[in-house]
XYZ file of C-alpha atoms in Angstrom:
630
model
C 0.000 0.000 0.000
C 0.977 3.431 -0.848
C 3.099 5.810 2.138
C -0.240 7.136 4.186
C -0.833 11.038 4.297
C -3.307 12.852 6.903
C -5.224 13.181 3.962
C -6.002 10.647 1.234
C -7.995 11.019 -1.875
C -9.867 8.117 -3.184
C -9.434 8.161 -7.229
C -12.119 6.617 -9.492
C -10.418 7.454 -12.696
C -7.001 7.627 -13.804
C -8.341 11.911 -14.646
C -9.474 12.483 -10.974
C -5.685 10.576 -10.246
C -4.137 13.401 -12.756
C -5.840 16.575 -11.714
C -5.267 15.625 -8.176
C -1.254 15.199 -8.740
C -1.239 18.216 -10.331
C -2.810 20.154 -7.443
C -0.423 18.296 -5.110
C 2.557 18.903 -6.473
C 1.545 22.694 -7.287
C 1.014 23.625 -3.316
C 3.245 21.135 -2.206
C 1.450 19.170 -0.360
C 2.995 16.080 -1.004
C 3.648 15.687 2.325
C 0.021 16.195 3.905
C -1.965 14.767 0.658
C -2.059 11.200 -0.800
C -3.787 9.469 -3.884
C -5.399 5.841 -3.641
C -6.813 4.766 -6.945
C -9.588 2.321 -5.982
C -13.074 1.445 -6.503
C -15.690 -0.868 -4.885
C -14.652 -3.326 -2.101
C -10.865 -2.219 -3.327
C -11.715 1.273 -1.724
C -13.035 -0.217 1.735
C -10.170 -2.290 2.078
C -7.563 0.589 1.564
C -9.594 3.246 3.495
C -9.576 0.882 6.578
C -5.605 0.133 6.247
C -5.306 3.835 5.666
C -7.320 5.119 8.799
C -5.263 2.555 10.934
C -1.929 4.034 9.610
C -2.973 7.713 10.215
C -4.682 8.878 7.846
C -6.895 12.052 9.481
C -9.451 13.510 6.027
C -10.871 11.185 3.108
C -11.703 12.880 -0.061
C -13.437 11.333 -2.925
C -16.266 11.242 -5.250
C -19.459 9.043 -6.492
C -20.198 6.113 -4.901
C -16.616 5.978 -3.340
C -17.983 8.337 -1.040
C -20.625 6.283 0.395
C -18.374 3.483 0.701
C -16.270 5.383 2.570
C -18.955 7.195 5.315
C -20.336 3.770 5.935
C -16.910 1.702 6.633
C -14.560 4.164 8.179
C -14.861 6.676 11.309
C -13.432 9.881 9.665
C -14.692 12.847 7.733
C -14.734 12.682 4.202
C -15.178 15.513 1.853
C -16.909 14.744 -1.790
C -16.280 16.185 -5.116
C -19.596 17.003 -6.578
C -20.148 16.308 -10.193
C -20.620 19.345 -12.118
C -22.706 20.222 -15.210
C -19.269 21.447 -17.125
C -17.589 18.687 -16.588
C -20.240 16.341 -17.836
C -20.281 18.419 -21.414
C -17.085 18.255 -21.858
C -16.497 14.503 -21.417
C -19.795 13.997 -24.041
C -18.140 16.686 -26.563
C -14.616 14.445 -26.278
C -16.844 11.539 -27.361
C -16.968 13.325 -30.744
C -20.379 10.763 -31.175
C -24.128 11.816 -31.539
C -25.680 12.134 -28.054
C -27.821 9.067 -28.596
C -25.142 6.988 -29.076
C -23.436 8.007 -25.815
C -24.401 6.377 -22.544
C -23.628 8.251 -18.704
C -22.601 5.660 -16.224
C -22.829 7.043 -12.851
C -23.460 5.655 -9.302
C -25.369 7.776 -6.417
C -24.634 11.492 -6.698
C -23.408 11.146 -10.231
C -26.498 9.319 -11.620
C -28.591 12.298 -9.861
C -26.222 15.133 -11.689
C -26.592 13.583 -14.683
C -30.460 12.693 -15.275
C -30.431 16.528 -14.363
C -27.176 17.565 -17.208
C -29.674 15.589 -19.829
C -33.012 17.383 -18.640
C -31.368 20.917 -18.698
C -29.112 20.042 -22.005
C -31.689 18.200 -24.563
C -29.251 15.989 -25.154
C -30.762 12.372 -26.156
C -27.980 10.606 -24.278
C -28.741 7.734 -22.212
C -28.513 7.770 -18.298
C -27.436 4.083 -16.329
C -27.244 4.231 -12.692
C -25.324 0.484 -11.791
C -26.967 -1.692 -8.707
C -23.214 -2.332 -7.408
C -19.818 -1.931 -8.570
C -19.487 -5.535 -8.421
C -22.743 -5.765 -11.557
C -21.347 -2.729 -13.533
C -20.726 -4.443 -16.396
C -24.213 -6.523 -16.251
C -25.987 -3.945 -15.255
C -24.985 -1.656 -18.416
C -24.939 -4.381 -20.797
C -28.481 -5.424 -20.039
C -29.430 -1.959 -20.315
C -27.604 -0.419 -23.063
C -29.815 1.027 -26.099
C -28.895 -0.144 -29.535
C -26.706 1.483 -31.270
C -24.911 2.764 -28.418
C -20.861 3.054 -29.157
C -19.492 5.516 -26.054
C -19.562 4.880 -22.180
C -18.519 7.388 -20.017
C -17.596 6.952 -16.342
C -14.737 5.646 -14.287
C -12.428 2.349 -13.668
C -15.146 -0.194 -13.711
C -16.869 1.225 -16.482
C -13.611 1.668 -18.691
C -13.931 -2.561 -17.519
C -17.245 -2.889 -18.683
C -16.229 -1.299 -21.907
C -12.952 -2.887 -23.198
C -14.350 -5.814 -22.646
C -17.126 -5.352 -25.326
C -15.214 -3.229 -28.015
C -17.183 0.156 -26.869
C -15.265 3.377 -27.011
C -14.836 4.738 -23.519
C -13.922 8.493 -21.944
C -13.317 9.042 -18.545
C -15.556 11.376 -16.946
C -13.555 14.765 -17.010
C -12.346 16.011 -13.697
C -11.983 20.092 -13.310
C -9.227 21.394 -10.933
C -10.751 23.942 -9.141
C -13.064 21.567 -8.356
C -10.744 19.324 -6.376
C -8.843 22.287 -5.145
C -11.960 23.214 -3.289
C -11.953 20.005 -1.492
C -8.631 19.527 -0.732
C -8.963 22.530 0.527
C -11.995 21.719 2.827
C -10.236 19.141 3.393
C -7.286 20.761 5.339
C -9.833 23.352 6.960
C -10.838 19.987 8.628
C -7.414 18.323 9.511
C -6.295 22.407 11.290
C -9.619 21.948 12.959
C -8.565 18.480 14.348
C -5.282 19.584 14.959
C -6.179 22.211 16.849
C -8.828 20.498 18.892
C -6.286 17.628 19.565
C -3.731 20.183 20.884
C -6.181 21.742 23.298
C -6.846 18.144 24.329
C -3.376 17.805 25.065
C -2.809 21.223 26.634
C -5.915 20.281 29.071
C -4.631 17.114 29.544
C -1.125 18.029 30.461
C -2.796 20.616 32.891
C -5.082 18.505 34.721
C -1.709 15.992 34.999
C 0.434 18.898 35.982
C -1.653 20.330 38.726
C -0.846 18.849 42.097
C -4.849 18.172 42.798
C -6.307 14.763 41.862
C -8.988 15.126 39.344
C -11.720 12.487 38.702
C -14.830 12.772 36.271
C -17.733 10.537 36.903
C -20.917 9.985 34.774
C -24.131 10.537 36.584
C -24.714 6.574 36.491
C -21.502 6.599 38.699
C -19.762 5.364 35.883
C -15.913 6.801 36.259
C -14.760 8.253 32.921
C -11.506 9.923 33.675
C -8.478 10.325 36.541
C -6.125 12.031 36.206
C -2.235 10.691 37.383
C -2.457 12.368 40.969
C -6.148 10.581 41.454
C -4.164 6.808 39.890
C -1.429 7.209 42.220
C -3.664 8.229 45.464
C -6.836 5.746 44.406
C -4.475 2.907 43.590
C -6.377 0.324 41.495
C -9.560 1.063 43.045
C -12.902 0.624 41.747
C -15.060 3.588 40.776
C -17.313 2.246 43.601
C -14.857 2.370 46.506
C -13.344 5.885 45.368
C -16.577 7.027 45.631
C -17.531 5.462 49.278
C -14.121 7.164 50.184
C -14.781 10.050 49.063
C -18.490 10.599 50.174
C -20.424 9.637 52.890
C -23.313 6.708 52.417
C -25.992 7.576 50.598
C -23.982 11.233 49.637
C -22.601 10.143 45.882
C -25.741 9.834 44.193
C -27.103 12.996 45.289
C -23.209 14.573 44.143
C -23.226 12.958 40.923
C -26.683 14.341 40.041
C -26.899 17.613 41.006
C -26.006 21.147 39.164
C -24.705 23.011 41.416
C -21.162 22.673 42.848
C -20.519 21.567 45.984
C -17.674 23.591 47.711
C -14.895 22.556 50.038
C -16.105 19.119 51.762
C -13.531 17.704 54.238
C -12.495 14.030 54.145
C -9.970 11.778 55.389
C -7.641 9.740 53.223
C -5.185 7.406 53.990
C -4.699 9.422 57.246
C -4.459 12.607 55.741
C -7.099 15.336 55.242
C -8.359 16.414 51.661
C -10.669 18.884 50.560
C -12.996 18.189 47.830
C -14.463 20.558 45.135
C -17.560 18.776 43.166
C -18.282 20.685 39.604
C -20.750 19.276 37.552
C -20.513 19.718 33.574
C -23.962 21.019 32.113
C -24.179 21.036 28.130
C -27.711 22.534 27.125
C -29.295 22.567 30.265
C -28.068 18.853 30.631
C -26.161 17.473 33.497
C -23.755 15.263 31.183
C -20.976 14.569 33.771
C -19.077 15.988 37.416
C -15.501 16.420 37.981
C -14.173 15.917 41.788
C -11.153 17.854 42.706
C -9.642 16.547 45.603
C -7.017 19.164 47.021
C -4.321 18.332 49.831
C -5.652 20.797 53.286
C -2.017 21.341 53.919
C -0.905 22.366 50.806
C -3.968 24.508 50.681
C -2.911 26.159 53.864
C 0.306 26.192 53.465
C -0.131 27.970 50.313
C -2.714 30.479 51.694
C -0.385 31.117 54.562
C 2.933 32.216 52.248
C 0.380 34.524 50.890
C -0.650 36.117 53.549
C 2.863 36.474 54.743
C 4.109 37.740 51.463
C 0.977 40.864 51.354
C 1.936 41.257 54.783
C 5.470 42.270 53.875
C 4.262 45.379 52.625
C 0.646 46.148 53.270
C -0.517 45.823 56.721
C -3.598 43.655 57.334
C -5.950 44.920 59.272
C -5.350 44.328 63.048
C -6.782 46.441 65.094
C -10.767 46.237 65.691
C -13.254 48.668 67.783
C -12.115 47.047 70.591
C -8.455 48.256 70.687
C -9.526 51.963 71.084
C -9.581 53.615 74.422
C -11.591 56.250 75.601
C -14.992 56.481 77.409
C -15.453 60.245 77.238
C -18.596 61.150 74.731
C -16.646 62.031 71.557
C -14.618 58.911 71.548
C -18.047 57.039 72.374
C -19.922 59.192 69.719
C -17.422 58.521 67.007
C -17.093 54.717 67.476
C -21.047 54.803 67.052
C -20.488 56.514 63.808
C -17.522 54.289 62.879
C -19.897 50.886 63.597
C -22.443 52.256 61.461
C -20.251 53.231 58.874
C -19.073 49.342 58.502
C -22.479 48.198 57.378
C -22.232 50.496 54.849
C -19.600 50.032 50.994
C -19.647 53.850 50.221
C -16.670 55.643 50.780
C -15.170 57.140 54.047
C -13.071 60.173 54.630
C -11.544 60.399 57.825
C -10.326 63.476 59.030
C -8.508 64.695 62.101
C -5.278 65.901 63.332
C -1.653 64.114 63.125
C -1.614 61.037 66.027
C -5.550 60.790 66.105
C -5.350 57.634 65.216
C -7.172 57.400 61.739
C -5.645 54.280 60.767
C -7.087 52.202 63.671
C -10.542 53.200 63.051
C -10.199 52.302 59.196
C -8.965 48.610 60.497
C -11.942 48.502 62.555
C -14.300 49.599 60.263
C -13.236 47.364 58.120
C -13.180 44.118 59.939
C -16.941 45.022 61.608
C -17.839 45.071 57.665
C -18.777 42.379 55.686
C -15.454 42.392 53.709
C -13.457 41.477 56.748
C -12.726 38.412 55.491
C -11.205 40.237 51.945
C -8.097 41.981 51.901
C -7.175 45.239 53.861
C -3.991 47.384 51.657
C -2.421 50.306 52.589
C -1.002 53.431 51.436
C 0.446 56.748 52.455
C -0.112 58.985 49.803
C 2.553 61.240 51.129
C 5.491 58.360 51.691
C 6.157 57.938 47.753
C 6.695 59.919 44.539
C 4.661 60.882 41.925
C 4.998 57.973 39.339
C 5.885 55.478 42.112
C 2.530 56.211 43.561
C 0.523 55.640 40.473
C 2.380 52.467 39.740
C 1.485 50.923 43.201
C -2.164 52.050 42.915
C -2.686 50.672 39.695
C -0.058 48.646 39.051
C 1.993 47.997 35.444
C 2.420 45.665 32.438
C 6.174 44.542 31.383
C 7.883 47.294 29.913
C 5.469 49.687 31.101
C 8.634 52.034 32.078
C 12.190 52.341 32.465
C 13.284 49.992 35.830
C 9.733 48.089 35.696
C 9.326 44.779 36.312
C 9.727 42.490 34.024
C 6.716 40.567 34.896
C 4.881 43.634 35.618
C 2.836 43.796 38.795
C -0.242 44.111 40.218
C -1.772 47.104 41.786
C -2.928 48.219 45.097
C -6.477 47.678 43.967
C -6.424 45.033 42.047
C -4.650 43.467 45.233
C -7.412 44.279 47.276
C -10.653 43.567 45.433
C -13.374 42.778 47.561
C -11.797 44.004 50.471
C -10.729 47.519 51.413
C -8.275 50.063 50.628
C -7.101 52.622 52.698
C -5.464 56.149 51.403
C -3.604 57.581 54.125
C -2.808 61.447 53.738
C -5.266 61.619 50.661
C -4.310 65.270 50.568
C -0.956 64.877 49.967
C -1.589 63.003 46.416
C -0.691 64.639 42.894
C -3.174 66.288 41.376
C -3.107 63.976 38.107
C -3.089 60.972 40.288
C -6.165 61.999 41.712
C -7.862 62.190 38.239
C -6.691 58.973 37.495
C -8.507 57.895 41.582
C -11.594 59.477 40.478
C -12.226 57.601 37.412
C -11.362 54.121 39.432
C -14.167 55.434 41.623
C -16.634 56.366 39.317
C -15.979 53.406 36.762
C -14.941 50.586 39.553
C -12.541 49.663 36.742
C -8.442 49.909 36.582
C -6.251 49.544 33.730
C -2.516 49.048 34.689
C 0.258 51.595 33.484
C 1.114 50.681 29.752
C -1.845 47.939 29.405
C -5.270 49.143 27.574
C -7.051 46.185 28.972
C -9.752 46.959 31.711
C -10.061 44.958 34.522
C -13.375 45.538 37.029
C -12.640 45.969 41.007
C -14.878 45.715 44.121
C -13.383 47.470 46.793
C -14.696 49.793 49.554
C -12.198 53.015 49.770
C -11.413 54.537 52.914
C -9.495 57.884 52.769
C -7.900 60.043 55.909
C -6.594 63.253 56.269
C -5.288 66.099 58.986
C -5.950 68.517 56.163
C -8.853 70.421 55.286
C -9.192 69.386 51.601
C -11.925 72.312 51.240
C -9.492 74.555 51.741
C -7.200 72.728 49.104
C -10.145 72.708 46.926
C -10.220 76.249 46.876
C -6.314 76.802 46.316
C -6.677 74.449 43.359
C -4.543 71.404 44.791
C -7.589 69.136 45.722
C -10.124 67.960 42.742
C -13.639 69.069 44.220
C -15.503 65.981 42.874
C -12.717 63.463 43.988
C -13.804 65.022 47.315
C -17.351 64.328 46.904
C -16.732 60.915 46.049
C -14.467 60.618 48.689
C -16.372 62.420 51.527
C -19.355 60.150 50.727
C -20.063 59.292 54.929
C -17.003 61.609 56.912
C -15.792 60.288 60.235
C -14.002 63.255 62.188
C -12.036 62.251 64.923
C -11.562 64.355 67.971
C -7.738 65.590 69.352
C -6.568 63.988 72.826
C -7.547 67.926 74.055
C -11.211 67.332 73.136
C -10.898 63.452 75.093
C -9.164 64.756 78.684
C -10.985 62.105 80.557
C -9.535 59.419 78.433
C -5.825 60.245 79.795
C -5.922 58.199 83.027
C -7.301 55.240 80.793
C -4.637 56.045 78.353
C -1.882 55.773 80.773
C -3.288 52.796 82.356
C -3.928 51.248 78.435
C 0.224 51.699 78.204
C 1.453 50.744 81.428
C -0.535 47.540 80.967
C 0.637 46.699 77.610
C 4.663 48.103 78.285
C 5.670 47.442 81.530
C 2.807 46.588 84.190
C 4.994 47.564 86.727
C 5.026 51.177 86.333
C 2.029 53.272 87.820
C 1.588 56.915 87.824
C 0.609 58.863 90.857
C -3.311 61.074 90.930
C -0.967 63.758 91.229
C 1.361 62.826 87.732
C -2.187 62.027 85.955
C -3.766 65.152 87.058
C -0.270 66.986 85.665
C -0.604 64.761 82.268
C -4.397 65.656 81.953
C -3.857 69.855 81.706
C -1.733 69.252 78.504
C -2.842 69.860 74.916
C -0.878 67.815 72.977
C -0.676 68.964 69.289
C 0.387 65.503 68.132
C -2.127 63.434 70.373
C -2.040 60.017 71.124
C 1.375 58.929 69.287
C 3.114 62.399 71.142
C 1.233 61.329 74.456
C 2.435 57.621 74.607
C 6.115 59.153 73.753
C 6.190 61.526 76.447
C 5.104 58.428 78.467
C 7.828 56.226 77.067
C 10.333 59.002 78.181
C 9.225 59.577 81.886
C 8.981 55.923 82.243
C 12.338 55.291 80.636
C 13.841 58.649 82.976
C 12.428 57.485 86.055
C 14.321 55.770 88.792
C 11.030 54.841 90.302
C 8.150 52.108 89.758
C 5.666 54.822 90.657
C 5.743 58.193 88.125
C 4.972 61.219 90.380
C 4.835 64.734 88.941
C 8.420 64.861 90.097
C 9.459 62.254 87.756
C 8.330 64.835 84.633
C 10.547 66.953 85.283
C 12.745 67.954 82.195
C 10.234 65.386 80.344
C 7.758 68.082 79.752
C 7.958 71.556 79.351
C 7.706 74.340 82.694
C 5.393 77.737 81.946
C 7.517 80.184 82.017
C 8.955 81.715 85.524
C 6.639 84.969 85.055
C 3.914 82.906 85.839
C 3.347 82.206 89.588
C 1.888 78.920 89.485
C 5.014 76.795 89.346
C 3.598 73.595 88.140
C 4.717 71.962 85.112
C 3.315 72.193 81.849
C 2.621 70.300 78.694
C 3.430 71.881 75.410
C 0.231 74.530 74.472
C -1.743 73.779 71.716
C -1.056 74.697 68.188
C -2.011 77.543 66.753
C -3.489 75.852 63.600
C -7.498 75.903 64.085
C -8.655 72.235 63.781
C -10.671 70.856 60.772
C -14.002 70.550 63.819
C -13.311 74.487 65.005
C -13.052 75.250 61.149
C -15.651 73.504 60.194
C -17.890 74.977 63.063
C -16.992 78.480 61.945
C -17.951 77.685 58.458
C -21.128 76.802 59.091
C -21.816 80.231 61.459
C -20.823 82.016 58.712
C -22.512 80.277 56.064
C -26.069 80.778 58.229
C -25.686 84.053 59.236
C -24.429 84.801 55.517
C -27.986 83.322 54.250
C -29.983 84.904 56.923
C -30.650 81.258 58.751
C -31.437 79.624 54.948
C -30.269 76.182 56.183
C -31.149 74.973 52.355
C -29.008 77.569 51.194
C -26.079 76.582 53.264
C -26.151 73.325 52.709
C -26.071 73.960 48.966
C -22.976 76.539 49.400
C -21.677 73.111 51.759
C -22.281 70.737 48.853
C -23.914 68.267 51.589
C -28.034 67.648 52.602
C -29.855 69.419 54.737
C -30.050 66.437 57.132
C -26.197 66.210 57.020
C -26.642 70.003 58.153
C -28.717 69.375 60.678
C -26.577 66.767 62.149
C -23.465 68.928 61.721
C -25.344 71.837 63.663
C -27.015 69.285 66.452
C -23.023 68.093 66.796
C -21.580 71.900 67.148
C -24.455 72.847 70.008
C -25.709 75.426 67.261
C -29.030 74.131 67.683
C -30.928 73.355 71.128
């Protein structure tokens, strides 16, 4: 038998044989295309050998090509008969039309009753039961005077062996180019869908997971190597009665929804095991069981979490770790807790050592995205284009010094979790352009990529700035503000919170060194101070006394040279903290603002909350909160 190609045609006639060389050898495809010149059982025999030795694509014509459909498994393409090609084999017969006689099998006989019904011509149509009675069949048929057959191999047979002129049915190229050309349409189909068979295939074997897929019937169609090495030779039955409890596989293996994260012992280890059933037109055809090692699972989570951690910090602190039990610490923990149920934006503002960070941690883990990441950033700590790049993140190449695998960005990093802008006044104003948009779209495309990629994440923002007053130099967009000032959180200085020292100092002592304890006299001293950077400046004057003092109990003694005297014009000679800083704070300018805004519009609180950009209820609040209402 002839060297096998992916495809083979299937020649009838020593023409078809010609054209189809010709073709070959044109394109050069002599190395993808074949020619078997066969007929009858001759063409089942040699399609079989040719399918087991590779062949992919059949292509033939006539009655080959029903021979071939019904006794091999592969595609075959036909070459139609055409009208032209039927006129010019009669006009090569150089005979009168009723002395010619068509011999054609299936789809030939068809084309040519219909060449003689459009044509006139008087030539005579036979349509053979079998190539094995082609030469009865047109000798018992034949019309007298008949002196030209045309048709293929067995018909050239028919007629040599009873002196009749014969012309082989002609063959026209383009014709057979089109096939051969359908024909490797088909085998780059195949190809393809064999390589993506592979690709899967080497990815379910490469993945560490063992992968099964059962039939509904429980029948198991396919493991992967992981699932033959930890199954063993067992039966589809007993992977399943490992796998699932009594009575439990039936309902897996028939229902359409997956089944997420069951835990089961194996072989004295624990697994986890993802059920995902296949569904092709509404049909539940088959369901694939992932079973997953739980310590690689953890492990894996766990080098995660340690690698974020490296430079974002997760969220750690909760409502809990604040102290205070004076009214505005009270009041704005209330507002805080009610804040969490909420996704809209926060802006938290307040003065340096307020502790802004803390209360975005514990918003976020009394939300529902607590269990979602919590990233991040000081606006002020980096650059420009550094800043961008971690919010957004960048494609390979993206810039000079980049990464050459890119990176991901602060928000893609947390989606469906929270990020946190620290000193949001502080960022460029073309950075914030770029912020608003993420906002407004809840969409990020990374530096150098055009590809969008949608985000879910709540965005908390702080401040000790008043960003209205940057709005009006020009250095703060006014509608990033809006969207960032969607529910505002103010949080009030340690001078506001006086009460809260002596639980302050107790709150350090207890967590530092237990041992130390301040006098009523030291607290009373600690509690007259203002203390323009708040909590962090309080806990470091602390830190010093403690670390000064030769003494387990702090007296007001012990402060001396830690905090500042009034000066010696004053007669009161007791020490004295540091006064307050002459910068009005964002509540006592915001209080003003208001006043003026009122008496400005006569008392128009609809007017002033327009000039405010906020509701009349926010008003209201605002005014109930500054005592300028009863």
């Amino acid at each position: 038998m002839k060297e096998i190609r992916d495809i083979m045609i299937f020649a009838a006639s020593d023409v078809f044989t010609s054209v189809a060389r010709q073709i070959i050898q044109k394109r050069r495809l002599t190395s993808r295309v074949g020619i078997i010149e066969a007929t009858g059982k001759h063409t089942i025999r040699n399609a079989k050998e040719a399918v087991s030795a590779g062949a992919k694509v059949l292509i033939a014509r006539g009655r080959n090509v029903r021979l071939l459909e019904e006794n091999v498994p592969i595609p075959v393409v036909d070459v139609p008969y055409l009208y032209e090609e039927i006129y010019e084999s009669v006009q090569m017969g150089d005979c009168a039309p009723e002395e010619i006689a068509l011999i054609g099998f299936d789809s030939a006989y068809d084309t040519m009753l219909r060449f003689r019904r459009i044509s006139g011509m008087d030539v005579q149509v036979i349509d053979p039961q079998s190539p094995d009675t082609v030469e009865q069949d047109i000798i018992g048929e034949l019309r007298p005077g008949t002196r030209l057959l045309i048709g293929g191999f067995s018909v050239k047979q028919a007629a040599d062996a009873h002196e009749l002129r014969h012309v082989m049915l002609r063959v026209h190229s383009g014709n057979v180019e089109t096939a051969i050309d359908r024909a490797l349409n088909i085998l780059m189909s195949m190809e393809a869908k064999d390589e993506y068979l592979q690709t899967i295939l080497a990815t379910i074997n490469g993945t560490p997971d063992a992968i099964l897929n059962y039939s509904p019937s429980g029948e198991l169609l396919f493991l992967n190597d992981n699932a033959k090495a930890l199954f063993h030779n067992r039966s589809s039955e007993e992977i399943l009665r490992l796998l699932f409890p009594e009575k439990e596989a039936d309902r897996v293996l028939n229902q359409k929804e997956p089944i997420q994260k069951s835990i089961v012992n194996l072989f004295s280890r624990v697994y986890l095991v993802n059920c995902r059933p296949i569904i092709v037109n509404a049909q539940l055809k088959s369901v694939v069981i992932i079973v997953g090692s739980g310590n690689r699972i953890q492990s894996a989570e766990k080098q995660i979490r340690m690698k974020l951690s490296e430079k974002y910090p997760a969220a750690r602190y909760t409502f809990r770790d604040i102290v205070g039990e004076s009214a505005p610490i009270k009041e704005t923990i209330r507002l805080g807790k009610k804040y969490a149920a909420s996704n809209s934006a926060i802006l938290i503002s307040g003065e340096t050592g307020t502790g802004k960070e803390v209360f975005a941690q514990s918003i976020h883990n009394a939300s529902g995205r607590v269990n979602e990441p919590f990233v991040a950033i000081n606006c002020a700590a980096l650059p420009e284009s550094i800043l961008e790049s971690e919010l957004f993140g960048y494609v390979k190449g993206a810039f000079t010094g980049a990464n050459k695998e890119g990176k991901m960005g602060l928000f893609e990093l947390a989606h469906g979790g929270t990020v946190f802008l620290d000193e949001i006044g502080e960022m460029n104003i073309d950075v914030q352009a770029k912020l608003l948009r993420v906002l407004q779209e809840k969409e990020i495309s990374r530096l150098g990529d055009n590809k969008i990629v949608p985000i879910d994440v709540r965005v908390i923002s702080a401040t000790n700035k008043n960003l209205e007053e940057l709005v009006q130099e020009r250095k703060f967009r006014e509608d990033l503000l809006y969207r960032l000032n969607v529910l505002e959180l103010y949080l009030p200085p340690l001078r506001e919170r006086k009460e809260d020292i002596p639980r302050l100092i107790e709150h350090y002592t207890r967590k530092n060194c237990p041992e130390i304890t301040f006098s009523k006299e030291a607290v009373t001293l600690l509690q007259e101070g203002a203390y323009p950077g708040n909590i962090r400046q309080f806990f470091n004057l602390l830190e010093r006394a403690i670390t000064l003092s030769e003494s387990t109990c702090i007296g007001p003694d012990c402060l001396e040279g830690v905090i500042r005297r009034r000066p010696a014009a004053v007669s009161d000679t007791r020490a004295a903290v540091v006064p307050p800083s002459p910068r009005e704070s964002v509540m006592e300018y915001e209080r003003e603002k208001i006043q003026e805004l009122l008496a400005r519009s006569g008392g128009n609180r609809a007017q002033a909350a327009a000039e405010l950009n906020i509701s009349t209820t926010t008003l209201w609040r605002k005014m109930k909160k500054y005592r300028l209402i009863p």
